[in-house]
Short mmCIF file of C-alpha atoms in Angstrom, two decimals:
data_model
loop_
_atom_site.label_atom_id
_atom_site.label_comp_id
_atom_site.label_asym_id
_atom_site.label_seq_id
_atom_site.Cartn_x
_atom_site.Cartn_y
_atom_site.Cartn_z
CA MET A 1 -48.63 -17.23 -12.11
CA LEU A 2 -45.74 -14.40 -12.05
CA GLY A 3 -47.20 -12.63 -9.16
CA CYS A 4 -47.23 -15.87 -7.07
CA ALA A 5 -43.53 -16.35 -8.37
CA SER A 6 -42.62 -13.39 -7.53
CA LEU A 7 -44.08 -13.53 -3.75
CA TRP A 8 -42.04 -16.82 -3.27
CA LEU A 9 -38.91 -15.35 -4.23
CA LEU A 10 -39.45 -12.49 -2.15
CA SER A 11 -39.83 -14.62 0.72
CA ALA A 12 -37.22 -16.81 0.05
CA CYS A 13 -34.73 -13.99 -0.16
CA SER A 14 -35.84 -12.53 3.12
CA THR A 15 -35.09 -16.09 4.89
CA LEU A 16 -31.46 -15.85 3.86
CA ASP A 17 -28.98 -14.90 6.74
CA VAL A 18 -25.77 -13.39 5.07
CA GLY A 19 -23.60 -12.69 8.33
CA THR A 20 -20.22 -12.35 9.59
CA ALA A 21 -18.24 -15.93 10.30
CA LYS A 22 -14.95 -16.38 12.09
CA LEU A 23 -12.76 -18.90 10.98
CA SER A 24 -12.94 -21.88 13.40
CA THR A 25 -10.12 -23.42 14.96
CA ALA A 26 -10.60 -26.96 12.75
CA GLU A 27 -10.59 -24.78 9.73
CA VAL A 28 -7.31 -22.98 10.69
CA ARG A 29 -5.60 -26.20 11.65
CA ALA A 30 -6.75 -28.14 8.25
CA THR A 31 -5.62 -25.06 6.12
CA LEU A 32 -2.17 -24.96 8.31
CA GLN A 33 -1.91 -28.90 7.67
CA ASP A 34 -2.66 -28.60 4.14
CA ASP A 35 -0.37 -25.59 3.28
CA LYS A 36 2.28 -27.95 5.42
CA ALA A 37 2.05 -30.79 3.39
CA ALA A 38 2.03 -28.87 -0.04
CA LEU A 39 5.42 -27.09 1.23
CA ALA A 40 6.99 -30.51 1.81
CA ARG A 41 5.56 -32.33 -1.15
CA ASP A 42 8.06 -33.79 -3.56
CA VAL A 43 10.88 -32.29 -1.76
CA GLU A 44 13.86 -34.56 -1.59
CA PRO A 45 15.50 -35.32 1.72
CA LEU A 46 18.98 -34.16 2.00
CA ASN A 47 21.30 -37.38 1.62
CA GLY A 48 24.97 -36.45 3.05
CA PRO A 49 26.66 -33.46 3.90
CA LEU A 50 24.80 -30.30 2.48
CA THR A 51 27.23 -28.22 -0.18
CA LEU A 52 26.90 -24.23 -0.90
CA ASP A 53 26.19 -25.51 -4.58
CA GLY A 54 23.27 -27.55 -3.26
CA ALA A 55 21.94 -25.40 -0.99
CA ILE A 56 21.71 -22.58 -3.80
CA ALA A 57 19.88 -25.60 -5.80
CA ARG A 58 17.90 -26.68 -3.10
CA ALA A 59 16.95 -22.87 -2.48
CA ILE A 60 16.06 -22.19 -6.21
CA LYS A 61 13.57 -25.56 -6.61
CA TYR A 62 12.13 -25.67 -3.42
CA ASN A 63 12.17 -22.04 -1.66
CA ALA A 64 8.52 -21.09 -0.91
CA GLU A 65 9.56 -17.35 -1.83
CA ARG A 66 10.92 -18.32 -5.00
CA ARG A 67 7.68 -20.37 -5.88
CA TYR A 68 5.60 -17.48 -4.82
CA LYS A 69 7.40 -15.47 -7.27
CA ALA A 70 7.20 -17.89 -10.04
CA MET A 71 3.45 -18.18 -9.61
CA GLU A 72 2.93 -14.31 -9.96
CA GLU A 73 4.59 -14.52 -13.33
CA ALA A 74 2.33 -17.59 -14.40
CA VAL A 75 -0.89 -15.54 -13.36
CA ALA A 76 0.60 -12.60 -15.09
CA MET A 77 1.00 -14.65 -18.23
CA GLY A 78 -2.62 -16.02 -18.10
CA THR A 79 -3.92 -12.57 -17.85
CA PHE A 80 -2.22 -11.70 -21.03
CA GLU A 81 -3.20 -14.82 -22.66
CA ALA A 82 -7.16 -14.08 -21.49
CA GLY A 83 -6.88 -10.68 -22.53
CA GLN A 84 -5.87 -11.26 -26.35
CA PHE A 85 -9.60 -12.80 -26.52
CA ASP A 86 -11.00 -9.38 -25.57
CA MET A 87 -9.46 -8.22 -29.53
CA LEU A 88 -12.10 -10.72 -31.16
CA PRO A 89 -15.63 -9.63 -31.74
CA LYS A 90 -18.50 -10.85 -29.52
CA LEU A 91 -20.48 -13.92 -30.50
CA ILE A 92 -23.62 -13.75 -28.39
CA ALA A 93 -26.34 -16.33 -27.98
CA SER A 94 -29.69 -15.22 -26.15
CA ALA A 95 -33.13 -16.85 -25.67
CA GLY A 96 -36.28 -15.34 -24.09
CA TYR A 97 -39.64 -16.40 -23.19
CA ARG A 98 -42.66 -13.89 -22.74
CA ASP A 99 -46.13 -14.78 -21.19
CA ARG A 100 -48.95 -12.82 -21.16
CA ASN A 101 -52.64 -13.47 -18.78
CA ASN A 102 -54.32 -11.60 -22.28
CA ASP A 103 -54.03 -10.83 -25.85
CA LEU A 104 -52.07 -7.93 -26.86
CA ILE A 105 -54.73 -5.90 -28.46
CA THR A 106 -54.29 -2.55 -30.38
CA ARG A 107 -56.47 -0.02 -31.90
CA SER A 108 -55.82 2.27 -34.84
CA VAL A 109 -56.81 5.89 -36.15
CA ASP A 110 -56.89 7.67 -39.41
CA SER A 111 -53.71 9.33 -39.65
CA VAL A 112 -55.41 12.11 -41.28
CA THR A 113 -58.60 12.76 -39.66
CA GLY A 114 -57.54 11.63 -36.35
CA ALA A 115 -61.11 9.22 -36.17
CA PRO A 116 -60.87 5.97 -34.59
CA SER A 117 -60.83 2.94 -37.33
CA LEU A 118 -63.67 1.34 -38.18
CA ALA A 119 -61.77 -2.03 -38.18
CA ASN A 120 -61.90 -4.09 -35.39
CA PRO A 121 -59.00 -4.13 -32.76
CA TYR A 122 -56.10 -5.95 -33.51
CA ILE A 123 -54.06 -8.74 -31.90
CA SER A 124 -50.76 -8.64 -33.21
CA SER A 125 -48.70 -10.84 -30.70
CA SER A 126 -49.12 -14.15 -29.03
CA ARG A 127 -49.75 -14.73 -25.56
CA GLN A 128 -47.02 -16.99 -25.17
CA VAL A 129 -44.03 -16.11 -27.18
CA LEU A 130 -40.42 -17.80 -27.41
CA SER A 131 -37.51 -16.19 -28.95
CA THR A 132 -33.85 -16.88 -29.90
CA GLU A 133 -30.99 -14.99 -31.09
CA LEU A 134 -27.42 -15.83 -32.21
CA GLY A 135 -25.51 -12.90 -33.45
CA ILE A 136 -21.99 -11.26 -33.62
CA SER A 137 -20.85 -7.75 -32.51
CA TRP A 138 -17.93 -5.81 -33.29
CA SER A 139 -16.55 -2.20 -31.84
CA LEU A 140 -13.75 -0.86 -33.45
CA LEU A 141 -13.28 1.51 -29.91
CA ASP A 142 -13.27 -1.53 -27.69
CA PHE A 143 -10.59 -3.59 -30.14
CA GLY A 144 -8.22 -0.68 -30.19
CA GLN A 145 -8.88 -0.35 -26.19
CA SER A 146 -8.30 -4.36 -25.90
CA TYR A 147 -5.37 -4.33 -28.44
CA TYR A 148 -3.34 -1.55 -26.18
CA ALA A 149 -4.42 -3.61 -22.88
CA ALA A 150 -2.88 -6.41 -24.33
CA ARG A 151 0.14 -4.90 -24.94
CA GLN A 152 0.41 -3.61 -21.56
CA ASN A 153 -0.53 -6.97 -20.60
CA ALA A 154 2.60 -8.36 -22.51
CA ASP A 155 4.59 -6.25 -20.90
CA ARG A 156 3.27 -6.74 -16.86
CA VAL A 157 4.49 -10.08 -17.75
CA MET A 158 8.11 -9.21 -18.45
CA ILE A 159 7.84 -7.06 -15.11
CA ALA A 160 6.76 -10.15 -13.16
CA GLY A 161 9.69 -12.11 -15.06
CA GLU A 162 12.45 -9.16 -13.97
CA ARG A 163 10.77 -9.06 -10.06
CA ARG A 164 11.35 -13.34 -10.27
CA ARG A 165 15.15 -12.29 -11.16
CA LYS A 166 15.65 -10.21 -8.45
CA ALA A 167 14.03 -12.50 -5.90
CA LEU A 168 16.59 -15.12 -7.44
CA HIS A 169 19.30 -12.52 -6.64
CA ASN A 170 18.08 -11.95 -3.11
CA LEU A 171 17.93 -15.57 -2.59
CA ILE A 172 21.41 -16.53 -3.68
CA LEU A 173 22.41 -13.29 -1.46
CA ASP A 174 20.80 -14.64 1.66
CA VAL A 175 21.71 -18.49 1.14
CA ARG A 176 25.34 -17.76 0.40
CA THR A 177 25.63 -15.63 3.68
CA ALA A 178 23.59 -17.94 5.85
CA TYR A 179 25.92 -21.03 4.53
CA TRP A 180 28.93 -19.34 5.79
CA ARG A 181 27.35 -18.75 8.91
CA VAL A 182 26.15 -22.54 9.68
CA VAL A 183 30.21 -23.35 8.32
CA ALA A 184 31.53 -20.96 11.22
CA ALA A 185 28.82 -22.48 13.91
CA GLN A 186 30.07 -26.29 12.69
CA LYS A 187 33.46 -25.60 13.23
CA LEU A 188 33.63 -23.20 16.15
CA VAL A 189 30.49 -24.26 18.47
CA PRO A 190 32.34 -27.51 19.44
CA LEU A 191 35.40 -25.20 20.37
CA LEU A 192 33.28 -22.80 21.91
CA ARG A 193 31.60 -25.35 24.23
CA GLY A 194 34.81 -26.93 25.11
CA THR A 195 36.21 -23.45 26.27
CA ILE A 196 33.28 -22.35 28.04
CA ALA A 197 33.18 -25.44 30.13
CA GLU A 198 37.14 -25.07 30.96
CA SER A 199 36.15 -21.69 31.95
CA GLU A 200 33.36 -22.79 34.11
CA ALA A 201 35.67 -24.98 35.85
CA ALA A 202 38.04 -22.46 36.25
CA LEU A 203 35.74 -20.03 37.72
CA LYS A 204 34.53 -22.70 40.44
CA ASP A 205 38.10 -23.12 41.47
CA ALA A 206 38.56 -19.67 41.77
CA ARG A 207 35.36 -19.14 43.62
CA THR A 208 36.74 -22.08 46.16
CA ALA A 209 40.06 -20.25 46.46
CA GLU A 210 38.53 -17.02 47.63
CA SER A 211 36.33 -18.78 50.07
CA ASP A 212 39.37 -20.73 51.63
CA ARG A 213 41.13 -17.12 52.00
CA ILE A 214 44.38 -19.24 50.71
CA ARG A 215 45.44 -15.84 48.83
CA SER A 216 44.40 -12.20 49.05
CA PRO A 217 40.57 -11.38 47.94
CA LEU A 218 41.80 -9.06 45.33
CA GLU A 219 43.74 -11.60 43.33
CA PRO A 220 41.06 -14.32 43.08
CA LEU A 221 38.50 -11.72 42.39
CA ARG A 222 40.25 -10.18 39.37
CA TYR A 223 40.88 -13.91 38.44
CA GLN A 224 36.95 -14.26 38.27
CA ARG A 225 36.26 -11.00 36.57
CA GLN A 226 38.26 -11.89 33.63
CA LEU A 227 36.59 -15.45 33.58
CA LEU A 228 33.33 -14.03 33.41
CA GLU A 229 34.26 -11.33 31.05
CA ASN A 230 35.68 -14.27 28.50
CA LEU A 231 32.42 -16.48 29.40
CA ARG A 232 30.46 -13.42 28.39
CA LEU A 233 32.16 -12.90 25.00
CA LEU A 234 31.94 -17.01 24.28
CA GLU A 235 28.30 -17.06 25.10
CA THR A 236 27.70 -14.08 22.95
CA ILE A 237 29.67 -15.91 19.98
CA GLU A 238 27.75 -18.85 20.60
CA GLN A 239 23.99 -17.06 20.84
CA GLU A 240 25.12 -15.55 17.48
CA LEU A 241 25.75 -18.78 15.74
CA SER A 242 22.84 -20.60 17.28
CA THR A 243 20.38 -19.36 14.72
CA ALA A 244 22.23 -19.81 11.61
CA ARG A 245 21.15 -23.48 11.02
CA VAL A 246 17.57 -22.64 10.98
CA GLU A 247 17.98 -19.69 8.92
CA LEU A 248 19.38 -22.06 6.15
CA ALA A 249 17.11 -24.84 6.57
CA ALA A 250 14.14 -22.49 5.96
CA LEU A 251 15.84 -20.86 2.56
CA THR A 252 16.29 -24.60 1.29
CA ALA A 253 13.22 -26.02 2.40
CA LEU A 254 14.90 -28.60 5.30
CA PRO A 255 13.23 -29.51 8.06
CA LEU A 256 14.09 -26.54 10.64
CA SER A 257 14.83 -29.06 13.33
CA SER A 258 17.04 -31.46 11.28
CA ASP A 259 20.67 -31.65 12.24
CA TYR A 260 22.74 -31.51 8.97
CA SER A 261 26.06 -31.11 8.25
CA VAL A 262 27.94 -28.84 5.61
CA VAL A 263 31.15 -28.61 3.52
CA GLU A 264 33.39 -25.70 3.80
CA ALA A 265 34.83 -25.01 0.35
CA GLY A 266 38.04 -23.86 0.20
CA GLY A 267 40.31 -21.32 -1.47
CA ASP A 268 40.49 -17.95 -0.70
CA VAL A 269 38.46 -15.00 -1.59
CA ASN A 270 38.22 -14.38 -5.34
CA THR A 271 39.29 -10.74 -6.41
CA ALA A 272 39.24 -11.51 -10.16
CA TRP A 273 35.92 -8.98 -10.60
CA LEU A 274 38.08 -5.93 -9.51
CA ASN A 275 40.20 -6.48 -12.62
CA GLN A 276 37.42 -5.64 -14.92
CA PRO A 277 36.92 -2.13 -16.13
CA ILE A 278 34.17 -0.41 -14.62
CA ASP A 279 32.68 1.10 -17.85
CA LYS A 280 32.13 -2.36 -19.14
CA MET A 281 30.65 -3.23 -15.91
CA GLU A 282 28.34 -0.18 -15.92
CA GLU A 283 27.36 -1.12 -19.78
CA VAL A 284 26.36 -4.97 -18.19
CA ALA A 285 24.73 -3.58 -15.21
CA LEU A 286 22.44 -0.99 -17.12
CA LEU A 287 21.46 -3.82 -19.96
CA ARG A 288 20.68 -6.32 -17.37
CA ASN A 289 19.57 -5.01 -14.08
CA PRO A 290 15.93 -6.52 -13.19
CA ASP A 291 15.06 -2.98 -11.70
CA LEU A 292 15.79 -0.74 -14.27
CA ARG A 293 14.52 -2.97 -16.80
CA GLU A 294 11.46 -3.12 -14.88
CA GLY A 295 11.49 0.42 -14.96
CA ILE A 296 11.52 0.41 -18.87
CA TYR A 297 8.63 -1.93 -19.06
CA ASN A 298 6.94 0.58 -16.80
CA ALA A 299 7.75 3.52 -19.06
CA ARG A 300 6.42 1.66 -22.08
CA ILE A 301 2.87 0.73 -20.25
CA ALA A 302 2.42 4.57 -19.37
CA GLN A 303 2.83 5.17 -23.11
CA GLN A 304 0.55 2.78 -23.86
CA GLU A 305 -1.86 4.06 -21.43
CA THR A 306 -1.46 7.04 -23.12
CA ARG A 307 -2.83 5.93 -26.70
CA ARG A 308 -5.45 4.07 -25.20
CA THR A 309 -6.86 7.76 -23.52
CA MET A 310 -6.32 9.28 -27.40
CA LEU A 311 -8.66 6.37 -28.39
CA LYS A 312 -11.60 7.44 -26.36
CA LEU A 313 -11.45 10.79 -28.02
CA PHE A 314 -12.57 8.92 -31.54
CA PRO A 315 -16.27 8.10 -32.36
CA GLY A 316 -17.21 4.44 -31.61
CA LEU A 317 -18.01 2.45 -34.48
CA SER A 318 -19.69 -0.87 -33.73
CA PHE A 319 -21.20 -3.71 -36.34
CA ASN A 320 -23.78 -6.28 -35.85
CA TYR A 321 -25.40 -9.31 -37.08
CA GLY A 322 -28.01 -11.94 -36.21
CA VAL A 323 -29.73 -14.59 -36.85
CA LYS A 324 -33.14 -14.72 -35.19
CA HIS A 325 -36.00 -16.69 -34.47
CA SER A 326 -39.36 -16.34 -32.70
CA ASN A 327 -42.43 -18.89 -32.43
CA ASP A 328 -44.87 -16.11 -32.36
CA ASP A 329 -47.85 -17.13 -34.44
CA TYR A 330 -48.85 -13.62 -35.52
CA LEU A 331 -45.32 -13.16 -37.46
CA ILE A 332 -45.32 -13.70 -41.20
CA HIS A 333 -41.67 -14.83 -41.23
CA GLN A 334 -40.47 -16.46 -37.89
CA ASN A 335 -36.79 -16.81 -38.91
CA TRP A 336 -34.74 -13.32 -40.10
CA ASN A 337 -31.22 -12.20 -40.31
CA GLU A 338 -30.78 -8.99 -38.90
CA ALA A 339 -27.50 -6.65 -39.56
CA GLY A 340 -26.44 -3.11 -38.57
CA ALA A 341 -23.90 -0.40 -37.91
CA GLN A 342 -23.88 2.24 -35.38
CA ILE A 343 -21.60 5.08 -34.54
CA SER A 344 -21.45 6.85 -31.25
CA PHE A 345 -19.49 9.65 -29.55
CA ASN A 346 -19.57 11.28 -26.20
CA LEU A 347 -19.70 15.06 -27.01
CA LEU A 348 -19.75 15.85 -23.07
CA GLY A 349 -15.84 13.80 -23.64
CA LEU A 350 -14.26 16.24 -25.49
CA LEU A 351 -14.71 18.41 -22.13
CA SER A 352 -12.39 15.83 -20.06
CA ALA A 353 -10.21 14.98 -23.18
CA PRO A 354 -7.55 17.79 -22.45
CA ALA A 355 -7.37 16.52 -18.56
CA GLN A 356 -7.13 13.15 -19.22
CA MET A 357 -4.45 13.84 -21.78
CA ARG A 358 -2.26 15.77 -19.45
CA LEU A 359 -2.87 12.93 -16.76
CA ALA A 360 -1.79 10.25 -19.19
CA ASP A 361 1.48 12.46 -20.27
CA ALA A 362 2.03 13.25 -16.47
CA GLY A 363 2.19 9.43 -16.15
CA VAL A 364 4.73 9.05 -18.81
CA SER A 365 6.55 11.67 -17.75
CA LEU A 366 6.88 10.04 -14.31
CA ALA A 367 7.52 6.93 -15.54
CA ASN A 368 10.69 8.37 -17.62
CA GLN A 369 11.74 10.17 -14.88
CA ARG A 370 11.79 6.92 -12.59
CA ARG A 371 13.55 5.16 -15.15
CA MET A 372 16.09 8.14 -15.04
CA ALA A 373 16.13 8.08 -11.36
CA MET A 374 16.46 4.19 -10.97
CA GLN A 375 19.51 4.39 -13.76
CA MET A 376 21.84 6.44 -11.40
CA ALA A 377 21.02 4.08 -8.49
CA VAL A 378 21.86 1.18 -10.31
CA LEU A 379 25.18 3.36 -11.57
CA SER A 380 25.71 3.93 -7.81
CA GLN A 381 24.90 0.38 -6.87
CA LEU A 382 27.91 -0.98 -8.96
CA HIS A 383 30.46 1.23 -7.73
CA ILE A 384 29.30 0.76 -4.24
CA ALA A 385 29.01 -3.16 -4.50
CA ARG A 386 32.43 -2.84 -6.41
CA GLN A 387 34.05 -0.95 -3.63
CA GLN A 388 32.41 -3.32 -0.91
CA TYR A 389 33.59 -6.46 -2.70
CA ALA A 390 37.18 -4.92 -2.56
CA ASN A 391 37.10 -4.20 0.90
CA THR A 392 35.78 -7.30 2.57
CA ALA A 393 38.29 -9.35 0.34
CA ARG A 394 40.80 -7.13 2.11
CA GLN A 395 39.27 -7.53 5.61
CA TYR A 396 38.84 -11.32 5.08
CA GLU A 397 42.67 -11.19 4.12
CA ARG A 398 43.57 -9.65 7.25
CA ALA A 399 41.06 -11.50 9.30
CA ASP A 400 42.33 -14.66 8.18
CA ALA A 401 46.21 -13.61 8.77
CA ILE A 402 44.93 -12.57 12.53
CA ALA A 403 43.42 -15.88 13.04
CA GLU A 404 46.12 -17.77 11.87
CA VAL A 405 48.44 -15.91 14.22
CA ASP A 406 46.03 -16.17 17.23
CA GLY A 407 46.06 -19.97 16.60
CA ARG A 408 49.46 -20.54 16.99
CA ILE A 409 49.56 -18.50 20.24
CA ALA A 410 47.10 -20.46 21.74
CA GLN A 411 48.91 -23.33 20.95
CA HIS A 412 52.22 -22.11 22.44
CA ILE A 413 50.37 -20.93 25.48
CA ALA A 414 48.38 -24.32 25.58
CA ASN A 415 51.91 -26.30 25.50
CA GLN A 416 53.39 -23.93 28.32
CA ALA A 417 50.03 -24.72 30.57
CA GLU A 418 50.80 -28.24 30.15
CA ALA A 419 54.24 -27.74 31.55
CA GLN A 420 53.08 -25.54 34.04
CA LYS A 421 54.85 -22.21 32.84
CA GLN A 422 51.40 -20.48 32.20
CA SER A 423 48.21 -20.29 34.24
CA ALA A 424 45.09 -21.60 33.13
CA LEU A 425 43.61 -18.16 32.94
CA ASP A 426 46.31 -17.38 30.65
CA ARG A 427 45.55 -20.26 28.42
CA ILE A 428 41.39 -19.72 28.78
CA SER A 429 41.94 -16.01 27.61
CA GLN A 430 44.18 -16.81 24.50
CA GLN A 431 42.09 -19.99 23.53
CA SER A 432 38.95 -17.34 23.62
CA THR A 433 40.89 -14.87 21.66
CA ALA A 434 41.45 -17.77 19.20
CA VAL A 435 38.10 -18.23 18.80
CA LEU A 436 36.99 -14.78 18.56
CA SER A 437 39.39 -14.47 15.91
CA GLN A 438 38.11 -17.71 14.15
CA LEU A 439 34.67 -16.16 14.25
CA ARG A 440 35.92 -13.00 12.89
CA ARG A 441 37.34 -14.75 10.01
CA TYR A 442 34.18 -16.43 9.08
CA GLN A 443 32.31 -13.28 9.37
CA ALA A 444 34.44 -11.60 7.26
CA LEU A 445 34.43 -14.52 4.72
CA SER A 446 30.42 -13.95 4.62
CA ASN A 447 30.56 -10.58 4.15
CA ALA A 448 32.62 -11.31 1.40
CA GLN A 449 30.43 -13.53 -0.07
CA ALA A 450 27.41 -11.44 0.35
CA ALA A 451 29.67 -8.44 -1.41
CA ALA A 452 29.88 -10.69 -4.40
CA SER A 453 26.29 -12.04 -4.51
CA ARG A 454 25.41 -8.22 -4.24
CA LEU A 455 27.96 -7.11 -6.86
CA GLN A 456 26.52 -10.01 -9.33
CA ALA A 457 22.94 -8.91 -8.49
CA THR A 458 23.61 -5.63 -9.44
CA LEU A 459 25.47 -6.54 -12.64
CA GLY A 460 21.89 -8.64 -13.46
CA MET A 461 23.74 -11.97 -13.30
CA GLU A 462 21.79 -15.16 -12.41
CA PRO A 463 22.95 -19.04 -12.69
CA VAL A 464 21.39 -20.02 -15.88
CA VAL A 465 19.06 -22.94 -14.84
CA ASN A 466 16.39 -22.76 -17.43
CA GLY A 467 13.30 -24.91 -16.31
CA SER A 468 14.56 -25.31 -12.79
CA SER A 469 10.99 -25.94 -11.38
CA ASP A 470 11.41 -29.16 -13.46
CA MET A 471 14.76 -30.00 -13.54
CA PRO A 472 16.18 -32.84 -11.38
CA LEU A 473 17.86 -31.84 -7.92
CA ALA A 474 21.16 -33.41 -9.30
CA GLU A 475 21.50 -31.35 -12.70
CA LEU A 476 20.05 -28.11 -11.09
CA THR A 477 22.93 -28.55 -8.57
CA ALA A 478 25.56 -28.88 -11.40
CA ALA A 479 24.24 -26.02 -13.39
CA VAL A 480 24.38 -23.92 -10.43
CA ALA A 481 27.98 -25.32 -9.93
CA GLN A 482 28.97 -24.18 -13.42
CA SER A 483 27.31 -20.82 -12.57
CA LEU A 484 29.32 -20.22 -10.02
CA GLN A 485 32.41 -21.14 -11.33
CA THR A 486 31.77 -19.25 -14.53
CA TRP A 487 31.30 -16.12 -11.89
CA ASN A 488 34.55 -17.07 -10.23
CA GLN A 489 36.24 -16.58 -13.42
CA GLY A 490 35.59 -12.85 -13.49
CA GLN A 491 34.17 -13.01 -17.22
CA LEU A 492 31.54 -10.16 -18.38
CA PRO A 493 28.76 -11.73 -20.63
CA SER A 494 28.12 -10.29 -23.91
CA PRO A 495 25.76 -7.00 -24.15
CA GLU A 496 23.91 -9.01 -26.76
CA ASP A 497 23.57 -11.89 -24.45
CA ARG A 498 19.78 -11.61 -23.06
CA PRO A 499 19.32 -12.09 -19.33
#
């Protein structure tokens, strides 16, 4: 019977065809549609203009990269929780069945003379036997290995949390930069298009004047050359601003083709952080920076790995206890309890022990060296970010003053052009210069906002929005506004405040 079953199993396995299978168009389309629906699920529509606080809040709540980092942290937590069960003893339940086509018959011989026994052969087991076992097993060596592995997984959970914080810092940086680009586009694009239309009309008139030969050919050509240069500059500005809305929409989970408006926040660039002592800022950065904290956790993981390596040098001690049953008719006791202890030691493992210890120590030294290098990198980033913040603040002040002067000049020339005291070329050229000055002003403002976010990230400071995934968008927006207000006050957190 067993032979027939084996032949049937072999024939069944031989008919299985496991080959490569490419994705079909329908499968790809269905997957993409499901992903698109999942990304848009539970996303609140935008009602009214988008504020900076609202943009950051929407990014925190709905951004796909932010969700991915949060899921990484959840997976790390799940791995830690599952790994804790490895420290428990193993409770094993097993059952088995055996069937023979003939009896298990044994002979015996005299242990002294070696002569065959005069008794008839013995049958010592039934043909069909069903056995069950419920036992518990615990290994001291496995417990030690699982204990240190659980501690390593606990540190990996904290690393995932630090990476989530770093992703939040980068997300806020990207949102603030894109937001001010959208503000510039919203304010400048209508003016750009009007100036381009006027330039195109003036260029057409200049070409007509050239063809009519009213003046010397050189003068209309120089006029056209200046107009074309202005058009090239204006179109370059328009192209630079054309992608800002899409970038901000992608960060805040808005439809990429949506036509939304933003609110330009008032006020100048805040320089309160430049009044903070640099030594206190260094202390906060070293205590809160996510990259440095991740390095400390990695060093602890390397130290735990050294202890796991040392455990392999000890003998393995295991204990077993089981409750067993067998329906073998030839057994006098078909139910019995069995206990045992075993000690084992891999003698050949001693040969590799020195190399394993050196490798573990090298891992600890590498983690420590990486942490020290990261400490210097964080301090360098802090000083550079602070200097960039000061530079961009000064650049914004200068760009704002230049834009204000160019705007006034453009207004005067426009008034004179209406009174026919200035040519259309002068008016268009100055209008182009004013638009360019406004663009540079907004670029300087965007750079200053980015520098502020970079300094904030280096200091390890992020909006305190616990439970952001479940918090309503309105409450999250208010929390972000409060955090940004605190940031603008230039107050360092206490060293005892945990990030």
